[in-house]
């Protein structure tokens, strides 16, 4: 079945630094999603991408849907302490397929 | 108020007990899902339902059952809990179009002793 490789597994950065994480797949996806999970809470949708090549921003977050449809990246600029959490990518085939395939997450720690 | 509400938020119980986790949503979504999250394994789908009369098994349905009581309610049951079912459980919902994102509740932390 499809698998998503998400990297890095964890990151330790200083407040104010930029962050980049990515997901790659052996299969094509038609939708890429990025979620953030805070401790004790459920994943919250950050950005949804629907077209190959699409670049979308949400505040300090920017995500891109790779041209090959097999990868996506998420950038966070000027990190702040509340950016701490686990970031998940997820891919969806679309059409009649229900399945959302998740990466295993990137744990981000921001040192003030 | 949360759009997707899970109860209880935490539960500790013993091996062999029957447990029900409940999920209700105010988003008006037709599709509902149950996932479990384990460290290092990410989110894995247990069951999903596309409407009240539709129930489908996910990747890891053994040992679990579900009931879709209404469009807004989807419950997950462990008939006879075992320790390796200790995990964080999430309910999610999505709209009718297959590429619409899923929206998650805040989870139930379940510990089975």
Coordinates of N, CA and C in Angstrom, one line a residue:
Chain A
X1 N 0.8 -1.2 0.0 CA 0.0 0.0 0.0 C 0.9 1.2 0.0
X2 N 0.2 2.4 -0.1 CA 0.9 3.6 -0.1 C 1.6 3.9 1.2
X3 N 2.8 4.5 1.2 CA 3.4 4.9 2.4 C 3.9 6.3 2.1
X4 N 3.9 7.1 3.2 CA 4.5 8.4 3.2 C 5.7 8.5 4.1
X5 N 6.8 9.0 3.5 CA 8.0 9.1 4.3 C 8.1 10.6 4.7
X6 N 8.1 10.9 6.0 CA 8.1 12.2 6.4 C 9.4 12.5 7.1
X7 N 10.1 13.6 6.8 CA 11.3 13.9 7.4 C 11.5 15.4 7.7
X8 N 12.3 15.8 8.7 CA 12.9 14.9 9.7 C 11.9 14.3 10.7
X9 N 12.3 13.4 11.5 CA 11.4 12.9 12.5 C 11.3 13.9 13.7
X10 N 12.3 14.6 13.9 CA 12.3 15.6 15.0 C 13.3 16.8 14.6
X11 N 13.0 17.9 15.2 CA 13.8 19.1 15.0 C 13.8 19.9 16.3
X12 N 15.0 20.4 16.6 CA 15.2 21.3 17.7 C 15.8 22.6 17.1
X13 N 15.0 23.7 17.3 CA 15.5 25.0 16.7 C 15.3 26.1 17.7
X14 N 16.0 27.2 17.4 CA 15.9 28.4 18.2 C 14.7 29.3 17.7
X15 N 14.1 29.9 18.6 CA 13.0 30.9 18.2 C 13.6 31.9 17.2
X16 N 12.8 32.1 16.2 CA 13.2 33.0 15.1 C 13.7 32.3 13.9
X17 N 14.1 31.1 14.0 CA 14.6 30.4 12.8 C 13.5 29.9 12.0
X18 N 13.9 29.7 10.7 CA 12.9 29.1 9.7 C 13.0 27.5 9.8
X19 N 11.9 26.9 9.5 CA 11.9 25.4 9.5 C 11.3 24.9 8.2
X20 N 11.9 23.7 7.8 CA 11.4 23.1 6.6 C 11.2 21.6 6.9
X21 N 10.1 21.0 6.5 CA 9.9 19.6 6.6 C 9.2 19.1 5.3
X22 N 9.4 17.8 5.0 CA 8.8 17.3 3.8 C 8.3 15.9 3.9
X23 N 7.5 15.6 2.9 CA 6.9 14.2 2.8 C 7.1 13.7 1.4
X24 N 7.5 12.5 1.2 CA 7.6 11.9 -0.1 C 6.9 10.6 -0.1
X25 N 6.4 10.2 -1.3 CA 5.6 9.0 -1.5 C 6.1 8.2 -2.7
X26 N 5.9 6.9 -2.7 CA 6.1 6.1 -3.9 C 5.0 6.2 -4.8
X27 N 3.8 6.7 -4.4 CA 2.6 6.8 -5.2 C 2.2 8.2 -5.4
X28 N 1.4 8.5 -6.4 CA 0.9 9.8 -6.7 C -0.3 10.0 -5.8
X29 N -0.4 11.3 -5.2 CA -1.6 11.7 -4.5 C -2.2 12.9 -5.2
X30 N -3.5 13.0 -5.1 CA -4.2 14.2 -5.7 C -4.5 15.3 -4.8
X31 N -4.4 15.0 -3.5 CA -4.5 16.0 -2.5 C -3.4 15.8 -1.4
X32 N -2.8 16.9 -1.0 CA -1.9 16.9 0.2 C -2.4 17.8 1.3
X33 N -2.3 17.3 2.5 CA -2.8 18.0 3.6 C -1.7 18.1 4.7
X34 N -1.6 19.2 5.4 CA -0.7 19.3 6.5 C -1.5 19.6 7.8
X35 N -1.2 18.9 8.8 CA -1.9 19.0 10.1 C -0.8 19.3 11.2
X36 N -1.3 20.0 12.3 CA -0.5 20.1 13.5 C -1.2 19.6 14.7
X37 N -0.5 18.8 15.5 CA -1.1 18.3 16.7 C -0.3 18.8 18.0
X38 N -1.1 19.5 18.8 CA -0.5 20.0 20.1 C -0.7 18.9 21.1
X39 N 0.1 18.9 22.2 CA 0.0 17.9 23.2 C -1.4 17.9 23.8
X40 N -2.0 16.7 23.9 CA -3.3 16.5 24.5 C -4.4 16.9 23.6
X41 N -4.2 17.2 22.3 CA -5.2 17.6 21.4 C -5.2 16.8 20.1
X42 N -6.2 16.9 19.3 CA -6.2 16.3 18.0 C -5.5 17.1 16.9
X43 N -5.2 16.4 15.8 CA -4.6 17.1 14.7 C -5.5 18.2 14.2
X44 N -5.0 19.4 13.9 CA -5.7 20.5 13.3 C -5.2 20.8 11.9
X45 N -6.1 20.9 11.0 CA -5.7 21.2 9.6 C -5.0 22.6 9.5
X46 N -3.8 22.6 8.8 CA -3.1 23.8 8.6 C -3.3 24.3 7.2
X47 N -3.0 23.4 6.2 CA -3.1 23.8 4.8 C -3.5 22.6 4.0
X48 N -4.3 22.8 3.0 CA -4.8 21.8 2.0 C -4.3 22.2 0.6
X49 N -3.8 21.2 -0.1 CA -3.3 21.5 -1.4 C -3.9 20.6 -2.4
X50 N -4.4 21.1 -3.5 CA -5.3 20.3 -4.4 C -4.7 20.2 -5.9
X51 N -3.7 20.9 -6.2 CA -3.2 20.9 -7.6 C -1.6 20.8 -7.6
X52 N -1.1 20.0 -8.5 CA 0.3 19.8 -8.6 C 0.9 21.2 -8.8
X53 N 2.0 21.5 -8.1 CA 2.7 22.8 -8.2 C 2.1 23.9 -7.3
X54 N 1.0 23.7 -6.8 CA 0.3 24.7 -5.9 C 1.2 25.1 -4.7
X55 N 1.3 26.4 -4.5 CA 2.0 26.9 -3.4 C 1.0 27.7 -2.6
X56 N 0.8 27.4 -1.3 CA -0.2 28.0 -0.5 C 0.3 28.5 0.8
X57 N -0.1 29.7 1.3 CA 0.4 30.2 2.6 C -0.7 30.3 3.6
X58 N -0.4 30.2 4.8 CA -1.3 30.4 5.9 C -0.5 31.1 7.0
X59 N -0.5 32.4 7.0 CA 0.3 33.2 7.9 C 1.8 32.9 7.7
X60 N 2.5 32.4 8.7 CA 4.0 32.1 8.6 C 4.2 30.8 7.9
X61 N 3.2 30.0 7.6 CA 3.3 28.7 7.0 C 3.1 28.8 5.5
X62 N 4.0 28.0 4.8 CA 3.9 27.9 3.4 C 4.0 26.4 3.0
X63 N 3.2 25.9 2.2 CA 3.3 24.5 1.8 C 3.2 24.4 0.3
X64 N 3.8 23.4 -0.3 CA 3.8 23.2 -1.8 C 3.4 21.8 -2.1
X65 N 2.7 21.7 -3.1 CA 2.3 20.4 -3.7 C 3.3 20.1 -4.8
X66 N 4.1 19.1 -4.7 CA 5.2 18.8 -5.7 C 4.6 18.6 -7.1
X67 N 5.4 19.0 -8.1 CA 5.1 18.8 -9.5 C 4.8 17.3 -9.9
X68 N 5.6 16.4 -9.3 CA 5.4 15.0 -9.6 C 4.2 14.4 -8.9
X69 N 3.6 15.1 -8.0 CA 2.5 14.7 -7.1 C 2.9 13.6 -6.1
X70 N 4.2 13.4 -6.0 CA 4.7 12.4 -5.0 C 5.3 13.1 -3.8
X71 N 5.3 14.4 -3.7 CA 5.9 15.0 -2.5 C 5.3 16.3 -2.2
X72 N 5.5 16.8 -1.0 CA 5.1 18.1 -0.5 C 6.0 18.5 0.6
X73 N 6.1 19.9 0.7 CA 6.9 20.4 1.8 C 6.1 21.4 2.6
X74 N 6.5 21.6 3.8 CA 5.9 22.7 4.7 C 7.1 23.5 5.3
X75 N 7.0 24.8 5.1 CA 8.0 25.7 5.7 C 7.3 26.6 6.7
X76 N 8.0 26.8 7.8 CA 7.5 27.8 8.9 C 8.6 28.8 9.0
X77 N 8.2 30.1 8.8 CA 9.2 31.1 8.9 C 9.1 31.8 10.3
X78 N 10.3 32.3 10.8 CA 10.4 33.0 12.0 C 9.6 32.3 13.2
X79 N 10.1 31.1 13.5 CA 9.4 30.2 14.4 C 9.2 30.9 15.8
X80 N 8.2 30.6 16.5 CA 7.9 31.1 17.8 C 7.6 29.9 18.7
X81 N 7.6 30.1 20.0 CA 7.4 28.9 20.9 C 6.1 28.1 20.7
X82 N 5.1 28.8 20.4 CA 3.8 28.1 20.2 C 3.8 27.3 18.9
X83 N 4.8 27.3 18.1 CA 4.9 26.4 17.0 C 5.2 25.0 17.4
X84 N 5.6 24.8 18.6 CA 5.9 23.4 19.1 C 4.8 22.5 18.9
X85 N 5.1 21.3 18.5 CA 4.0 20.3 18.3 C 4.5 19.2 17.3
X86 N 3.6 18.4 16.9 CA 3.9 17.4 15.9 C 3.2 17.8 14.6
X87 N 3.9 17.8 13.5 CA 3.3 18.1 12.2 C 3.2 16.9 11.4
X88 N 2.0 16.7 10.8 CA 1.7 15.5 10.0 C 1.4 15.9 8.6
X89 N 2.0 15.2 7.6 CA 1.5 15.3 6.2 C 0.5 14.2 6.0
X90 N -0.4 14.4 5.1 CA -1.4 13.3 4.7 C -1.7 13.5 3.2
X91 N -1.8 12.3 2.6 CA -2.1 12.3 1.1 C -3.4 11.6 0.9
X92 N -4.1 12.1 -0.2 CA -5.4 11.5 -0.5 C -5.4 11.3 -2.0
X93 N -5.9 10.1 -2.4 CA -5.9 9.8 -3.9 C -7.0 10.5 -4.6
X94 N -8.1 10.8 -3.9 CA -9.2 11.4 -4.5 C -10.1 10.4 -5.2
X95 N -11.1 10.9 -5.9 CA -12.1 10.1 -6.6 C -12.9 9.3 -5.6
X96 N -13.1 8.0 -5.8 CA -14.0 7.3 -4.9 C -13.2 6.7 -3.7
X97 N -11.9 7.0 -3.7 CA -11.0 6.4 -2.6 C -11.2 7.2 -1.3
X98 N -11.5 6.5 -0.2 CA -11.7 7.2 1.0 C -10.5 7.4 1.8
X99 N -9.4 6.7 1.5 CA -8.3 6.6 2.4 C -7.4 7.8 2.4
X100 N -7.1 8.2 3.6 CA -6.1 9.3 3.9 C -4.9 8.6 4.5
X101 N -3.8 8.8 3.8 CA -2.5 8.1 4.2 C -1.7 9.2 5.0
X102 N -1.3 8.9 6.2 CA -0.6 9.8 7.0 C 0.9 9.5 7.1
X103 N 1.7 10.6 7.1 CA 3.1 10.4 7.5 C 3.2 10.2 9.0
X104 N 4.4 9.8 9.5 CA 4.5 9.5 11.0 C 4.8 10.7 11.8
X105 N 4.9 11.9 11.2 CA 5.0 13.1 11.9 C 6.4 13.6 12.1
X106 N 6.5 15.0 12.3 CA 7.8 15.6 12.6 C 7.5 16.4 13.9
X107 N 8.3 16.0 15.0 CA 8.2 16.7 16.3 C 9.1 17.9 16.3
X108 N 8.5 19.1 16.4 CA 9.2 20.3 16.4 C 9.3 20.9 17.8
X109 N 10.5 21.2 18.2 CA 10.8 21.9 19.5 C 11.4 23.2 19.2
X110 N 10.9 24.3 19.8 CA 11.4 25.6 19.6 C 11.9 26.1 21.0
X111 N 13.2 26.4 21.0 CA 13.8 26.9 22.2 C 13.7 28.5 22.2
X112 N 13.1 29.0 23.3 CA 12.9 30.5 23.4 C 14.3 31.2 23.4
Chain B
X1 N -17.5 26.0 21.3 CA -17.7 24.6 21.5 C -17.0 23.9 20.3
X2 N -16.4 22.7 20.6 CA -15.7 21.9 19.6 C -16.7 21.4 18.6
X3 N -16.2 21.3 17.3 CA -17.1 20.8 16.3 C -17.2 19.3 16.3
X4 N -16.1 18.6 16.8 CA -16.0 17.2 16.9 C -15.7 16.9 18.4
X5 N -16.6 16.3 19.1 CA -16.5 16.1 20.6 C -16.4 14.6 20.9
X6 N -15.3 14.3 21.6 CA -15.1 12.9 22.0 C -15.3 12.7 23.5
X7 N -15.9 11.7 23.9 CA -16.0 11.3 25.3 C -15.8 9.9 25.6
X8 N -15.1 9.5 26.7 CA -14.5 10.4 27.6 C -13.1 10.9 27.0
X9 N -12.5 11.8 27.7 CA -11.2 12.2 27.2 C -10.1 11.3 27.7
X10 N -10.3 10.7 28.8 CA -9.3 9.7 29.4 C -10.1 8.6 30.0
X11 N -9.5 7.4 29.9 CA -10.2 6.2 30.5 C -9.1 5.2 30.9
X12 N -9.2 4.7 32.1 CA -8.3 3.6 32.5 C -9.2 2.4 32.8
X13 N -9.0 1.3 32.3 CA -9.8 0.1 32.6 C -9.0 -1.2 32.6
X14 N -9.6 -2.3 32.9 CA -8.9 -3.5 33.0 C -9.2 -4.4 31.8
X15 N -8.2 -5.3 31.6 CA -8.3 -6.3 30.6 C -9.7 -7.1 30.7
X16 N -10.3 -7.3 29.6 CA -11.6 -8.0 29.5 C -12.8 -7.2 29.6
X17 N -12.7 -5.9 30.0 CA -13.8 -5.0 30.1 C -14.3 -4.6 28.7
X18 N -15.6 -4.3 28.7 CA -16.2 -3.7 27.5 C -16.1 -2.2 27.6
X19 N -15.7 -1.5 26.6 CA -15.5 -0.1 26.6 C -16.2 0.6 25.4
X20 N -16.8 1.7 25.6 CA -17.4 2.4 24.4 C -16.8 3.9 24.5
X21 N -16.3 4.3 23.3 CA -15.9 5.6 23.1 C -16.9 6.3 22.2
X22 N -17.2 7.5 22.5 CA -18.3 8.2 21.8 C -17.8 9.4 21.1
X23 N -18.4 9.7 19.9 CA -18.0 10.9 19.1 C -19.3 11.5 18.6
X24 N -19.4 12.8 18.7 CA -20.5 13.6 18.2 C -19.9 14.8 17.4
X25 N -20.6 15.2 16.4 CA -20.1 16.3 15.6 C -21.3 17.3 15.2
X26 N -20.9 18.6 15.1 CA -21.9 19.6 14.8 C -21.5 20.2 13.4
X27 N -20.7 19.5 12.7 CA -20.2 20.1 11.4 C -21.2 19.7 10.2
X28 N -22.1 18.8 10.5 CA -23.1 18.4 9.5 C -22.4 17.5 8.4
X29 N -21.3 16.9 8.8 CA -20.6 16.0 7.8 C -21.3 14.6 7.8
X30 N -21.2 14.1 6.6 CA -21.8 12.7 6.4 C -20.8 11.6 6.8
X31 N -19.5 11.9 6.6 CA -18.5 10.9 6.8 C -17.8 11.0 8.2
X32 N -17.7 9.9 8.8 CA -17.0 9.8 10.1 C -16.0 8.7 10.2
X33 N -15.0 8.8 11.0 CA -13.9 7.9 11.0 C -13.4 7.7 12.5
X34 N -12.8 6.5 12.7 CA -12.1 6.3 14.0 C -10.7 5.8 13.7
X35 N -9.7 6.5 14.4 CA -8.3 6.2 14.2 C -7.8 5.9 15.6
X36 N -6.6 5.1 15.6 CA -5.8 5.1 16.8 C -4.5 5.6 16.5
X37 N -3.8 6.2 17.5 CA -2.5 6.7 17.3 C -1.6 6.1 18.4
X38 N -0.5 5.5 17.9 CA 0.5 5.0 18.7 C 1.9 5.6 18.4
X39 N 2.7 5.8 19.4 CA 4.0 6.4 19.2 C 4.8 5.7 18.1
X40 N 5.3 6.5 17.1 CA 6.1 5.9 16.1 C 5.3 5.2 14.9
X41 N 4.0 5.1 15.1 CA 3.2 4.4 14.1 C 2.2 5.4 13.4
X42 N 2.1 6.6 13.9 CA 1.2 7.5 13.3 C -0.3 7.2 13.5
X43 N -1.1 7.6 12.6 CA -2.6 7.4 12.7 C -3.0 6.2 11.8
X44 N -3.7 5.3 12.4 CA -4.2 4.2 11.6 C -5.7 4.1 11.7
X45 N -6.3 3.8 10.6 CA -7.8 3.8 10.5 C -8.4 2.5 11.0
X46 N -9.4 2.6 11.9 CA -10.0 1.5 12.5 C -11.3 1.1 11.7
X47 N -12.2 2.1 11.6 CA -13.5 2.0 10.9 C -13.8 3.3 10.3
X48 N -14.7 3.3 9.3 CA -15.2 4.5 8.8 C -16.7 4.3 8.3
X49 N -17.4 5.4 8.2 CA -18.8 5.4 7.9 C -19.1 6.6 7.0
X50 N -19.7 6.3 5.8 CA -20.0 7.4 4.9 C -21.4 7.9 5.1
X51 N -22.3 7.2 5.7 CA -23.6 7.7 6.2 C -24.2 6.7 7.2
X52 N -25.4 7.0 7.7 CA -25.9 6.3 8.8 C -26.0 4.8 8.5
X53 N -26.2 4.4 7.3 CA -26.4 3.0 7.0 C -25.1 2.3 6.4
X54 N -24.1 3.0 6.5 CA -22.8 2.5 5.9 C -21.7 2.4 6.9
X55 N -21.2 1.2 7.1 CA -20.1 1.0 8.0 C -19.0 0.2 7.3
X56 N -17.7 0.5 7.4 CA -16.7 -0.2 6.7 C -15.5 -0.3 7.6
X57 N -14.8 -1.5 7.4 CA -13.6 -1.7 8.2 C -12.4 -0.9 7.6
X58 N -11.5 -0.5 8.5 CA -10.3 0.1 8.1 C -9.1 -0.8 8.1
X59 N -8.0 -0.3 8.4 CA -6.7 -1.1 8.4 C -6.7 -2.1 9.5
X60 N -7.2 -1.7 10.7 CA -6.9 -2.5 11.9 C -8.2 -2.6 12.7
X61 N -9.3 -3.3 12.1 CA -10.6 -3.3 12.7 C -10.7 -4.5 13.7
X62 N -9.8 -5.5 13.7 CA -10.0 -6.6 14.6 C -10.0 -6.2 16.1
X63 N -11.0 -6.7 16.8 CA -11.1 -6.3 18.2 C -11.9 -5.1 18.5
X64 N -12.4 -4.5 17.4 CA -13.2 -3.3 17.6 C -14.6 -3.4 16.8
X65 N -15.6 -2.7 17.3 CA -16.8 -2.6 16.5 C -17.3 -1.1 16.6
X66 N -18.2 -0.8 15.7 CA -18.7 0.6 15.7 C -20.2 0.6 15.5
X67 N -20.8 1.8 15.9 CA -22.2 2.0 15.6 C -22.4 3.4 15.2
X68 N -23.2 3.6 14.1 CA -23.5 5.0 13.6 C -24.9 5.2 14.0
X69 N -25.1 5.9 15.1 CA -26.5 6.0 15.7 C -27.3 7.1 15.0
X70 N -26.6 8.0 14.4 CA -27.2 9.2 13.7 C -26.1 9.8 12.9
X71 N -26.5 10.8 12.0 CA -25.5 11.4 11.2 C -24.4 12.0 12.1
X72 N -24.8 12.5 13.3 CA -23.9 13.2 14.1 C -23.1 12.4 15.1
X73 N -23.4 11.1 15.2 CA -22.9 10.3 16.3 C -22.3 9.0 15.7
X74 N -21.1 8.7 16.2 CA -20.4 7.5 15.8 C -19.6 7.0 16.9
X75 N -19.9 5.8 17.4 CA -19.2 5.3 18.6 C -18.4 4.1 18.3
X76 N -17.3 3.9 19.1 CA -16.4 2.8 18.9 C -16.4 2.0 20.1
X77 N -16.5 0.6 20.0 CA -16.5 -0.3 21.1 C -15.4 -1.2 21.1
X78 N -14.9 -1.5 22.3 CA -13.9 -2.6 22.4 C -14.7 -3.6 23.3
X79 N -15.0 -4.8 22.7 CA -15.9 -5.7 23.3 C -15.2 -6.4 24.5
X80 N -13.9 -6.7 24.4 CA -13.1 -7.3 25.5 C -11.7 -6.7 25.4
X81 N -11.5 -5.6 26.1 CA -10.3 -4.9 26.0 C -9.0 -5.7 26.4
X82 N -7.9 -5.4 25.6 CA -6.7 -6.1 25.9 C -5.6 -5.0 26.0
X83 N -4.5 -5.2 26.7 CA -3.5 -4.2 26.9 C -2.9 -3.6 25.6
X84 N -2.8 -4.3 24.5 CA -2.2 -3.7 23.3 C -3.2 -2.8 22.6
X85 N -4.4 -2.6 23.2 CA -5.3 -1.6 22.7 C -5.2 -0.3 23.4
X86 N -4.2 -0.2 24.3 CA -3.8 1.0 24.9 C -3.3 2.0 23.9
X87 N -3.9 3.1 23.7 CA -3.5 4.1 22.6 C -4.3 5.3 22.8
X88 N -4.1 6.3 21.9 CA -4.8 7.5 21.8 C -5.8 7.3 20.6
X89 N -7.1 7.5 20.9 CA -8.1 7.3 19.8 C -8.7 8.6 19.4
X90 N -8.8 8.7 18.0 CA -9.4 10.0 17.5 C -10.5 9.6 16.6
X91 N -11.6 10.5 16.7 CA -12.7 10.5 15.8 C -12.4 11.7 14.8
X92 N -12.8 11.5 13.5 CA -12.7 12.5 12.5 C -14.0 12.6 11.7
X93 N -14.2 13.7 11.0 CA -15.3 13.8 10.1 C -14.9 14.5 8.8
X94 N -15.6 14.3 7.8 CA -15.3 15.0 6.5 C -16.6 15.1 5.7
X95 N -16.6 16.1 4.8 CA -17.7 16.3 3.9 C -17.8 15.2 2.9
X96 N -18.8 15.3 2.0 CA -19.2 14.2 1.1 C -18.2 14.0 0.0
X97 N -17.5 15.1 -0.4 CA -16.5 14.9 -1.5 C -15.3 14.3 -1.0
X98 N -14.7 13.4 -1.7 CA -13.7 12.5 -1.2 C -12.4 13.3 -0.9
X99 N -12.2 14.4 -1.5 CA -10.9 15.1 -1.3 C -11.1 16.2 -0.2
X100 N -12.2 16.3 0.5 CA -12.4 17.2 1.5 C -11.6 16.8 2.8
X101 N -10.9 17.7 3.4 CA -10.1 17.3 4.6 C -10.9 16.7 5.7
X102 N -10.2 15.9 6.5 CA -10.8 15.4 7.7 C -10.5 16.3 8.9
X103 N -11.5 16.4 9.8 CA -11.4 17.3 11.0 C -11.5 16.4 12.2
X104 N -10.6 16.6 13.1 CA -10.4 15.6 14.2 C -10.9 16.2 15.5
X105 N -11.4 15.3 16.4 CA -11.7 15.6 17.8 C -10.4 15.6 18.6
X106 N -10.5 15.9 19.9 CA -9.3 16.1 20.7 C -8.8 14.7 21.3
X107 N -9.5 13.6 21.0 CA -9.0 12.3 21.3 C -9.4 11.8 22.7
X108 N -9.3 10.5 22.8 CA -9.5 9.8 24.0 C -8.3 9.0 24.3
X109 N -7.7 9.2 25.5 CA -6.5 8.5 25.9 C -7.0 7.3 26.7
X110 N -6.8 6.1 26.1 CA -7.3 4.8 26.7 C -6.1 4.0 27.2
X111 N -6.2 3.6 28.5 CA -5.2 2.7 29.1 C -5.8 1.5 29.6
X112 N -5.3 0.3 29.2 CA -5.9 -1.0 29.6 C -4.9 -1.7 30.4
X113 N -5.2 -2.0 31.6 CA -4.2 -2.6 32.5 C -4.3 -4.1 32.6

